[in-house]
Amino acid sequence: MAVTTSGHLPAQAEHEQSKLPWYIRDLHKYLLTFAGLTVMYVGLRLYQGAFGVLAGLDSTEPAFQTHWMRLFHIELGILALVFPALWGYLWLTRDQNLEAIAPKEEIRRYFTLTMWISIYTFAVYWAGSYFAEQDNSWHQVSIRDTPFTANHIIEFYFNFPLYVLLGGSAWLYARTRLPLYAKEISLPLTLAVIGPFMILVSVGFNEWGHTFWFREEFFAAPIHWGFVVGVWFALGVGGILLQQVNRMIELLDKIEDLP
Amino acid sequence: MATTKLLDIPPQPYTGEKARLTRAYDYLILVLALFLFIGAFHLHVALTVGDWDFWLDWKDRQWWPLVTPLMMITFPAAVQAVLWTNFRLPLGATLCVSCLLIGTWITRIFAYHYWNYFPINMVLPATMMPSALVLDVILMLSNSLTVTSIFGGMSFALLFYPSNWPIFGLFHMPVEYGNAQLTLADVFGFQYIRAGMPEYLRIIERGTLRTYGQYATPLSAFCSALLCTLMYPLWWYLGTWFATIRYVKTI
């Protein structure tokens, strides 16, 4: 279960066959995750294009149940599986011998943490930029008669939990594999994960407000400001960068500069 | 007030593997920052500037020149506080605004135009690029929070309307519609009915404003300039606070 941290990691033999430098050993996984997420998000957008107008305008229609509520239940099922699986994996494979970590291995893990945070920000892009503003577009052509509209089903109930999953994974990775983050809790990393998590919680306030006032008459209306305050916390990433750079400068001083 | 000190940079630049390693890290950070600022800054702008940036007929002379710079100077100030102070990178504002424009253009094309058939002219985003460039240059040349707050903040707001006039000026052409004088932008609003936009918002500018002649825009712009000089340092310190390097025992 536990991963040891000395120079002889099981993955190191595997790495010796790879052409990638040791510090970006996880690059393939990183790029594959990007590709997988891109296919998924574009697929969801194409689904909206195919079934938004066809079956997504009236929530009382049977077609709405077939095409949209079924998708909602599938999303919930996927999230219910992926959340415990990924967080459980990160916890169960944690490093229980962090005191013995070699400088090179620690540097490599900082690269992998940066990849985790990068994947997290990619999910924040889709949730905070594309599908968020698309909410306004869709609700200006459809009558909003349910909190489960054709865009909400993807944005609120899938994209938001997904970036929470990925942000939480980055936090767990740091906490379980990097000495500084294991010894104490990084405040900027925690802020950068908790703040956007509160955006998901703000859905409750937003939808409660829309029970009085269904329209998007002003997208900048106060019932949306809970989302705004949550996203400010993403600025905590600046603090993570400073923590990492400071630590990596220390670690680089401990290793030889090969040609 | 001068900005604070840099990180401790190694005395000798790396040359071999360490140089390649740090460059690889830079690229990772660039990708991370790109998506972070598209996602975070775009959400902030969409939910604070919102309709003034989405719709052509909302681009009025009273609120649009006030709200847009005021809400868009926020993230640039916070990011400058980290990138300039620690890394001497004079590009915080330009980075944020470039990311914002990438995000808004993708959304306007694929979410508004291709999904819901709004004409692209009706949903063109405004640009803050000239304002951001000037804000970065003023910080770089002055290395002063005070000077950048006053002159950078003012420039950021005052450059907004002239920068956008070449894009949106043509839509302010007067037209006669239903025995009334409207602008071309107003007609877009009448022709493309929006489910969430009630009748009393079909003409965005207030009645008296249209008899106020040419003075409404500069008044809004100078009001925005004043507020931006205050908003800039507020967000500078907010950026500094979020970019803390503290570790805590419990949360």
Coordinates of C-alpha atoms in Angstrom, one line a residue:
Chain A
M1 CA 0.0 0.0 0.0
A2 CA 2.6 2.5 1.1
V3 CA 5.0 3.9 -1.5
T4 CA 8.5 4.2 -0.2
T5 CA 10.5 7.3 -1.0
S6 CA 14.1 6.2 -1.4
G7 CA 15.9 6.4 -4.7
H8 CA 14.8 2.9 -5.7
L9 CA 11.1 3.3 -6.6
P10 CA 9.4 0.5 -8.4
A11 CA 8.4 3.0 -11.1
Q12 CA 12.0 4.0 -11.6
A13 CA 12.9 0.9 -13.6
E14 CA 9.9 1.6 -15.8
H15 CA 11.1 5.1 -16.2
E16 CA 14.5 4.1 -17.3
Q17 CA 12.9 2.7 -20.5
S18 CA 11.1 6.0 -21.1
K19 CA 12.7 8.8 -23.1
L20 CA 11.2 11.4 -20.9
P21 CA 13.4 13.2 -18.4
W22 CA 12.9 12.0 -14.8
Y23 CA 11.1 15.1 -13.6
I24 CA 8.3 14.9 -16.2
R25 CA 7.8 11.1 -15.9
D26 CA 4.0 11.7 -15.6
L27 CA 3.7 13.8 -18.7
H28 CA 1.9 11.1 -20.7
K29 CA -0.7 10.6 -18.0
Y30 CA -1.2 14.4 -17.9
L31 CA -1.6 14.8 -21.6
L32 CA -3.9 11.8 -21.8
T33 CA -6.1 13.3 -19.0
F34 CA -6.3 16.5 -21.0
A35 CA -7.3 14.7 -24.1
G36 CA -9.9 12.6 -22.2
L37 CA -11.5 15.6 -20.6
T38 CA -11.5 17.5 -23.9
V39 CA -13.4 14.7 -25.6
M40 CA -15.8 14.5 -22.7
Y41 CA -16.6 18.3 -22.6
V42 CA -16.9 18.6 -26.4
G43 CA -19.1 15.5 -26.4
L44 CA -21.4 17.1 -23.8
R45 CA -21.6 20.3 -25.9
L46 CA -22.5 18.3 -29.0
Y47 CA -25.2 16.5 -27.0
Q48 CA -26.6 19.8 -26.0
G49 CA -26.6 20.9 -29.7
A50 CA -28.4 17.7 -30.7
F51 CA -31.0 17.5 -28.0
G52 CA -31.3 21.0 -26.5
V53 CA -34.0 22.4 -28.7
L54 CA -35.3 18.9 -29.6
A55 CA -36.1 17.8 -26.1
G56 CA -34.8 20.4 -23.7
L57 CA -37.3 23.2 -23.8
D58 CA -40.2 21.9 -21.7
S59 CA -39.3 19.9 -18.5
T60 CA -42.8 18.4 -18.4
E61 CA -42.4 16.6 -21.7
P62 CA -41.6 12.9 -21.7
A63 CA -38.7 13.6 -24.1
F64 CA -37.1 15.8 -21.5
Q65 CA -37.1 12.9 -19.0
T66 CA -35.6 10.6 -21.6
H67 CA -32.9 12.8 -22.9
W68 CA -32.1 15.1 -20.0
M69 CA -33.1 13.6 -16.7
R70 CA -31.5 10.3 -17.7
L71 CA -28.3 12.1 -18.5
F72 CA -28.5 13.7 -15.0
H73 CA -28.8 10.3 -13.4
I74 CA -25.9 8.9 -15.4
E75 CA -23.8 11.9 -14.3
L76 CA -24.7 11.3 -10.7
G77 CA -23.8 7.6 -11.0
I78 CA -20.4 8.4 -12.6
L79 CA -19.6 10.9 -9.9
A80 CA -20.7 8.5 -7.1
L81 CA -18.1 6.0 -8.5
V82 CA -15.3 8.3 -9.4
F83 CA -15.2 10.4 -6.2
P84 CA -14.5 7.5 -3.8
A85 CA -12.3 5.7 -6.3
L86 CA -9.9 8.5 -7.0
W87 CA -9.7 10.0 -3.5
G88 CA -9.5 6.5 -2.1
Y89 CA -6.7 5.6 -4.5
L90 CA -4.7 8.7 -3.5
W91 CA -5.1 8.0 0.2
L92 CA -4.4 4.3 0.0
T93 CA -1.2 4.8 -2.1
R94 CA 0.0 7.6 0.2
D95 CA 3.7 7.8 1.1
Q96 CA 4.2 6.6 4.6
N97 CA 7.9 7.3 4.7
L98 CA 8.1 10.9 3.7
E99 CA 11.1 11.6 5.9
A100 CA 13.3 9.5 3.6
I101 CA 12.3 11.2 0.4
A102 CA 15.2 12.0 -2.0
P103 CA 15.5 15.6 -3.4
K104 CA 15.0 14.3 -7.0
E105 CA 11.9 12.4 -6.1
E106 CA 10.5 15.4 -4.3
I107 CA 11.2 17.7 -7.3
R108 CA 9.4 15.1 -9.5
R109 CA 6.4 15.1 -7.2
Y110 CA 6.3 18.9 -7.4
F111 CA 6.0 18.6 -11.2
T112 CA 3.2 16.0 -10.8
L113 CA 1.4 18.3 -8.3
T114 CA 1.6 21.1 -10.8
M115 CA 0.1 18.8 -13.4
W116 CA -2.7 17.9 -11.0
I117 CA -3.4 21.6 -10.4
S118 CA -3.2 22.2 -14.2
I119 CA -5.9 19.6 -14.8
Y120 CA -7.9 21.2 -12.1
T121 CA -7.7 24.6 -13.8
F122 CA -8.7 23.0 -17.1
A123 CA -11.9 21.8 -15.4
V124 CA -12.3 25.2 -13.9
Y125 CA -12.1 26.6 -17.4
W126 CA -15.0 24.5 -18.7
A127 CA -17.1 25.1 -15.7
G128 CA -16.2 28.8 -15.1
S129 CA -15.9 30.1 -18.6
Y130 CA -17.6 28.1 -21.3
F131 CA -20.6 26.4 -19.8
A132 CA -21.1 29.2 -17.2
E133 CA -21.7 31.9 -19.8
Q134 CA -23.5 29.4 -22.0
D135 CA -26.1 29.4 -19.2
N136 CA -27.0 32.9 -20.1
S137 CA -27.3 32.1 -23.8
W138 CA -29.5 29.0 -23.2
H139 CA -31.8 30.8 -20.7
Q140 CA -32.4 33.6 -23.1
V141 CA -33.9 31.2 -25.7
S142 CA -35.7 28.8 -23.3
I143 CA -38.2 29.3 -20.5
R144 CA -36.5 28.3 -17.3
D145 CA -39.2 26.0 -15.8
T146 CA -36.9 23.8 -13.7
P147 CA -33.5 23.9 -11.9
F148 CA -32.5 21.0 -14.2
T149 CA -32.3 22.8 -17.5
A150 CA -30.4 21.5 -20.4
N151 CA -27.3 23.5 -19.5
H152 CA -27.6 23.2 -15.7
I153 CA -27.6 19.4 -15.9
I154 CA -24.1 19.6 -17.3
E155 CA -22.8 22.8 -15.7
F156 CA -24.1 22.6 -12.1
Y157 CA -24.5 18.9 -11.5
F158 CA -21.5 17.6 -13.4
N159 CA -18.9 20.2 -14.2
F160 CA -18.9 21.8 -10.7
P161 CA -18.6 18.4 -8.8
L162 CA -15.9 17.4 -11.4
Y163 CA -13.6 20.3 -10.7
V164 CA -14.2 19.8 -7.0
L165 CA -13.0 16.2 -7.5
L166 CA -9.9 17.3 -9.3
G167 CA -9.1 20.2 -6.9
G168 CA -9.6 17.9 -4.0
S169 CA -7.3 15.3 -5.7
A170 CA -4.6 17.9 -6.1
W171 CA -4.9 18.8 -2.4
L172 CA -4.8 15.1 -1.4
Y173 CA -1.8 14.4 -3.7
A174 CA 0.2 17.3 -2.0
R175 CA -0.9 16.2 1.5
T176 CA 0.0 12.6 1.0
R177 CA 3.2 12.8 -1.1
L178 CA 5.1 16.0 -0.3
P179 CA 6.8 16.6 3.0
L180 CA 6.0 20.3 3.4
Y181 CA 2.4 19.8 2.6
A182 CA 2.2 16.7 4.8
K183 CA 3.8 18.4 7.8
E184 CA 1.4 21.4 7.7
I185 CA -1.5 22.4 5.6
S186 CA -0.8 24.8 2.8
L187 CA -3.1 27.8 3.2
P188 CA -3.0 29.0 -0.5
L189 CA -3.6 25.4 -1.8
T190 CA -6.5 25.0 0.6
L191 CA -8.0 28.4 -0.4
A192 CA -7.7 27.6 -4.1
V193 CA -9.6 24.4 -3.6
I194 CA -12.2 25.4 -0.9
G195 CA -13.2 28.7 -2.6
P196 CA -14.3 27.1 -5.9
F197 CA -15.9 24.3 -3.9
M198 CA -18.1 27.0 -2.4
I199 CA -19.3 27.9 -5.9
L200 CA -20.9 24.5 -6.0
V201 CA -22.6 25.3 -2.6
S202 CA -23.8 28.6 -4.0
V203 CA -25.9 26.7 -6.5
G204 CA -28.4 26.3 -3.6
F205 CA -28.6 30.1 -3.1
N206 CA -28.8 30.7 -6.8
E207 CA -31.6 28.3 -7.5
W208 CA -33.5 29.4 -4.4
G209 CA -33.3 33.0 -5.7
H210 CA -34.5 31.8 -9.1
T211 CA -37.7 30.4 -7.6
F212 CA -38.7 34.0 -7.0
W213 CA -37.2 35.4 -10.2
F214 CA -36.7 32.9 -13.0
R215 CA -35.3 35.2 -15.6
E216 CA -31.6 36.1 -16.3
E217 CA -32.7 39.7 -16.5
F218 CA -29.4 40.7 -15.2
F219 CA -26.7 38.1 -15.3
A220 CA -24.7 40.3 -12.9
A221 CA -27.6 40.1 -10.3
P222 CA -26.8 39.7 -6.6
I223 CA -28.1 36.1 -6.6
H224 CA -25.1 35.2 -8.8
W225 CA -22.5 36.9 -6.6
G226 CA -21.9 33.8 -4.4
F227 CA -20.2 32.3 -7.5
V228 CA -18.1 35.4 -7.9
V229 CA -16.7 35.5 -4.4
G230 CA -15.9 31.7 -4.7
V231 CA -13.9 32.2 -7.8
W232 CA -11.7 34.9 -6.3
F233 CA -10.1 32.2 -4.1
A234 CA -8.6 30.7 -7.3
L235 CA -6.0 33.5 -6.8
G236 CA -4.6 31.3 -4.1
V237 CA -2.7 29.6 -7.0
G238 CA -0.2 32.5 -6.8
G239 CA 0.7 31.4 -3.3
I240 CA 1.1 27.8 -4.3
L241 CA 3.5 28.9 -7.1
L242 CA 5.5 30.9 -4.6
Q243 CA 5.6 28.0 -2.1
Q244 CA 6.7 25.6 -4.9
V245 CA 9.4 27.9 -6.3
N246 CA 10.9 28.5 -2.9
R247 CA 11.1 24.8 -2.2
M248 CA 12.3 23.8 -5.6
I249 CA 15.2 26.3 -5.4
E250 CA 16.2 24.6 -2.1
L251 CA 15.9 21.2 -3.6
L252 CA 17.8 22.1 -6.8
D253 CA 20.8 23.2 -4.7
K254 CA 20.9 19.7 -3.3
I255 CA 21.3 17.9 -6.7
E256 CA 24.1 17.9 -9.2
D257 CA 23.6 20.0 -12.4
L258 CA 24.2 17.4 -15.2
P259 CA 25.1 18.6 -18.7
Chain B
M1 CA 5.3 53.4 -2.5
A2 CA 7.7 51.0 -4.2
T3 CA 6.7 47.4 -4.6
T4 CA 8.4 44.8 -2.4
K5 CA 11.3 42.5 -2.9
L6 CA 11.9 39.7 -5.3
L7 CA 12.3 36.0 -4.5
D8 CA 15.8 34.8 -3.8
I9 CA 17.1 34.0 -7.2
P10 CA 20.1 31.7 -7.4
P11 CA 23.3 33.6 -7.9
Q12 CA 24.4 31.6 -10.9
P13 CA 21.8 30.8 -13.6
Y14 CA 21.5 27.1 -14.2
T15 CA 23.0 25.8 -17.4
G16 CA 22.5 22.0 -17.8
E17 CA 19.8 19.7 -16.6
K18 CA 18.6 22.2 -14.0
A19 CA 18.0 24.8 -16.8
R20 CA 16.0 22.3 -18.8
L21 CA 14.1 21.4 -15.6
T22 CA 13.2 24.9 -14.7
R23 CA 12.1 25.7 -18.3
A24 CA 9.9 22.6 -18.3
Y25 CA 8.3 23.9 -15.1
D26 CA 7.7 27.3 -16.7
Y27 CA 5.8 25.6 -19.5
L28 CA 3.7 23.7 -17.1
I29 CA 2.9 26.9 -15.2
L30 CA 2.0 28.7 -18.5
V31 CA -0.6 26.0 -19.3
L32 CA -1.9 26.1 -15.8
A33 CA -2.2 29.9 -15.8
L34 CA -3.9 30.0 -19.2
F35 CA -6.8 27.9 -18.1
L36 CA -6.9 29.3 -14.6
F37 CA -7.3 32.9 -15.8
I38 CA -9.7 32.0 -18.6
G39 CA -11.9 30.2 -16.1
A40 CA -11.7 32.3 -13.1
F41 CA -11.5 35.8 -14.6
H42 CA -14.2 35.0 -17.2
L43 CA -16.6 33.8 -14.5
H44 CA -15.9 37.0 -12.4
V45 CA -16.6 39.2 -15.4
A46 CA -19.6 37.3 -16.6
L47 CA -21.3 37.6 -13.2
T48 CA -20.3 41.3 -12.5
V49 CA -20.2 43.0 -15.9
G50 CA -22.5 40.4 -17.4
D51 CA -25.1 41.7 -19.9
W52 CA -23.1 44.8 -20.6
D53 CA -20.5 42.7 -22.2
F54 CA -22.9 40.0 -23.7
W55 CA -25.3 42.1 -25.7
L56 CA -24.8 44.8 -28.2
D57 CA -27.9 46.9 -27.1
W58 CA -26.6 46.9 -23.5
K59 CA -23.5 48.8 -24.5
D60 CA -24.9 52.1 -23.4
R61 CA -23.2 55.4 -22.4
Q62 CA -24.1 55.4 -18.8
W63 CA -23.2 52.0 -17.2
W64 CA -21.1 50.1 -19.8
P65 CA -18.1 52.5 -19.6
L66 CA -18.4 52.5 -15.8
V67 CA -19.0 48.9 -14.9
T68 CA -16.6 47.2 -17.4
P69 CA -13.3 48.8 -16.4
L70 CA -14.2 48.8 -12.8
M71 CA -14.8 45.1 -12.7
M72 CA -12.0 44.2 -15.1
I73 CA -9.2 46.0 -13.3
T74 CA -9.6 43.5 -10.4
F75 CA -7.8 40.3 -11.5
P76 CA -5.1 42.3 -13.4
A77 CA -4.2 44.1 -10.2
A78 CA -4.1 40.9 -8.1
V79 CA -2.0 39.1 -10.7
Q80 CA 0.4 42.0 -11.1
A81 CA 0.9 42.0 -7.4
V82 CA 2.3 38.4 -7.6
L83 CA 4.1 38.4 -11.0
W84 CA 5.7 41.8 -10.8
T85 CA 6.7 41.8 -7.1
N86 CA 8.2 38.3 -7.1
F87 CA 9.2 37.6 -10.7
R88 CA 9.5 41.1 -12.3
L89 CA 7.2 39.9 -15.0
P90 CA 5.4 43.1 -16.3
L91 CA 2.5 41.2 -17.9
G92 CA -0.1 40.5 -15.2
A93 CA -2.8 42.7 -16.8
T94 CA -2.2 41.7 -20.3
L95 CA -2.2 38.0 -19.3
C96 CA -5.6 38.3 -17.6
V97 CA -7.2 40.3 -20.4
S98 CA -5.8 38.0 -23.1
C99 CA -7.2 35.0 -21.3
L100 CA -10.5 36.7 -20.8
L101 CA -10.8 37.5 -24.5
I102 CA -10.0 33.9 -25.5
G103 CA -12.7 32.6 -23.2
T104 CA -15.3 35.1 -24.2
W105 CA -14.7 34.7 -27.9
I106 CA -15.0 30.9 -27.7
T107 CA -18.2 31.2 -25.8
R108 CA -19.8 33.9 -28.0
I109 CA -19.1 31.8 -31.1
F110 CA -20.0 28.3 -29.8
A111 CA -22.6 29.0 -27.1
Y112 CA -24.4 32.1 -28.5
H113 CA -24.0 31.9 -32.2
Y114 CA -23.8 28.2 -33.1
W115 CA -26.1 26.8 -30.4
N116 CA -28.7 29.6 -30.1
Y117 CA -28.3 31.5 -33.4
F118 CA -27.6 34.9 -32.0
P119 CA -25.8 36.9 -34.7
I120 CA -22.2 37.3 -33.8
N121 CA -22.4 41.1 -34.1
M122 CA -25.0 41.0 -31.3
V123 CA -22.7 39.3 -28.9
L124 CA -19.3 40.8 -29.6
P125 CA -17.2 41.1 -26.4
A126 CA -15.6 44.4 -25.5
T127 CA -11.8 44.6 -25.4
M128 CA -9.6 45.9 -22.6
M129 CA -6.4 45.1 -24.3
P130 CA -5.1 48.6 -24.8
S131 CA -6.0 49.5 -21.2
A132 CA -4.1 46.3 -19.9
L133 CA -1.0 47.1 -22.0
V134 CA -0.8 50.6 -20.6
L135 CA -1.4 49.4 -17.0
D136 CA 1.4 46.9 -17.3
V137 CA 3.7 49.5 -18.9
I138 CA 3.0 52.0 -16.1
L139 CA 3.8 49.5 -13.4
M140 CA 7.0 48.4 -15.2
L141 CA 8.2 51.9 -15.7
S142 CA 7.2 53.3 -12.3
N143 CA 7.7 50.2 -10.0
S144 CA 5.2 52.0 -7.8
L145 CA 1.9 50.9 -6.4
T146 CA 0.8 54.6 -5.9
V147 CA 1.7 55.8 -9.4
T148 CA 0.1 52.7 -11.0
S149 CA -3.0 53.1 -8.9
I150 CA -3.5 56.7 -9.9
F151 CA -2.2 56.9 -13.5
G152 CA -2.6 53.2 -14.4
G153 CA -6.1 53.0 -12.9
M154 CA -7.2 56.2 -14.6
S155 CA -5.7 55.1 -18.0
F156 CA -7.3 51.7 -17.7
A157 CA -10.8 53.3 -17.5
L158 CA -10.3 56.3 -19.8
L159 CA -8.9 54.2 -22.6
F160 CA -11.9 51.8 -22.6
Y161 CA -14.4 53.8 -24.6
P162 CA -12.0 55.0 -27.4
S163 CA -10.6 51.4 -27.7
N164 CA -14.0 50.0 -28.3
W165 CA -15.5 52.7 -30.4
P166 CA -14.1 51.4 -33.7
I167 CA -15.8 48.0 -32.9
F168 CA -19.2 49.3 -31.7
G169 CA -19.5 52.8 -33.1
L170 CA -21.3 51.7 -36.2
F171 CA -24.1 50.2 -34.2
H172 CA -24.9 53.6 -32.7
M173 CA -26.2 54.8 -36.1
P174 CA -29.7 56.3 -35.7
V175 CA -32.5 54.5 -37.3
E176 CA -36.3 55.1 -37.4
Y177 CA -38.2 52.2 -36.1
G178 CA -41.9 52.2 -35.3
N179 CA -42.1 56.0 -35.6
A180 CA -39.3 56.3 -33.0
Q181 CA -35.6 57.1 -33.3
L182 CA -33.5 54.2 -32.1
T183 CA -30.0 53.0 -32.7
L184 CA -29.1 50.0 -34.8
A185 CA -28.1 48.2 -31.5
D186 CA -31.6 48.8 -30.2
V187 CA -33.1 47.2 -33.3
F188 CA -31.0 44.0 -32.7
G189 CA -32.6 43.9 -29.2
F190 CA -36.1 44.2 -30.7
Q191 CA -35.5 41.7 -33.5
Y192 CA -33.9 38.9 -31.5
I193 CA -36.2 38.3 -28.6
R194 CA -34.6 37.1 -25.4
A195 CA -36.7 35.0 -23.0
G196 CA -35.2 36.5 -19.9
M197 CA -35.3 40.1 -21.0
P198 CA -38.5 41.9 -20.1
E199 CA -40.1 44.6 -22.2
Y200 CA -39.0 47.4 -19.9
L201 CA -35.3 46.6 -20.6
R202 CA -35.7 46.7 -24.4
I203 CA -34.1 50.1 -24.5
I204 CA -31.2 50.0 -22.1
E205 CA -30.3 53.7 -21.9
R206 CA -32.5 55.7 -19.5
G207 CA -34.8 58.2 -21.1
T208 CA -33.2 61.3 -20.0
L209 CA -29.7 60.1 -21.0
R210 CA -30.5 60.4 -24.7
T211 CA -31.2 64.1 -24.3
Y212 CA -27.9 64.6 -22.4
G213 CA -26.1 64.7 -25.6
Q214 CA -22.4 63.9 -25.9
Y215 CA -21.5 64.4 -22.3
A216 CA -22.8 61.2 -20.8
T217 CA -19.9 59.0 -22.0
P218 CA -17.0 61.2 -20.7
L219 CA -18.8 61.6 -17.4
S220 CA -19.2 57.9 -17.0
A221 CA -15.6 57.4 -18.1
F222 CA -14.2 59.8 -15.5
C223 CA -16.4 58.4 -12.8
S224 CA -14.9 55.0 -13.7
A225 CA -11.4 56.4 -13.7
L226 CA -11.9 57.6 -10.1
L227 CA -13.2 54.3 -9.0
C228 CA -10.5 52.3 -10.8
T229 CA -7.8 54.3 -8.9
L230 CA -9.4 52.9 -5.7
M231 CA -10.2 49.5 -7.0
Y232 CA -6.6 48.9 -8.2
P233 CA -4.8 49.0 -4.8
L234 CA -7.7 47.1 -3.1
W235 CA -7.2 44.2 -5.5
W236 CA -3.4 44.5 -5.4
Y237 CA -3.6 43.8 -1.7
L238 CA -6.3 41.1 -2.2
G239 CA -3.9 39.4 -4.7
T240 CA -1.1 39.7 -2.1
W241 CA -3.3 38.2 0.6
F242 CA -4.4 35.3 -1.6
A243 CA -0.8 34.6 -2.7
T244 CA 0.2 33.9 0.9
I245 CA 2.9 31.3 1.5
R246 CA 1.7 30.4 4.9
Y247 CA 1.3 26.8 6.2
V248 CA -1.2 26.2 9.0
K249 CA -1.7 23.5 11.6
T250 CA -5.4 23.0 11.2
I251 CA -8.2 24.3 8.9

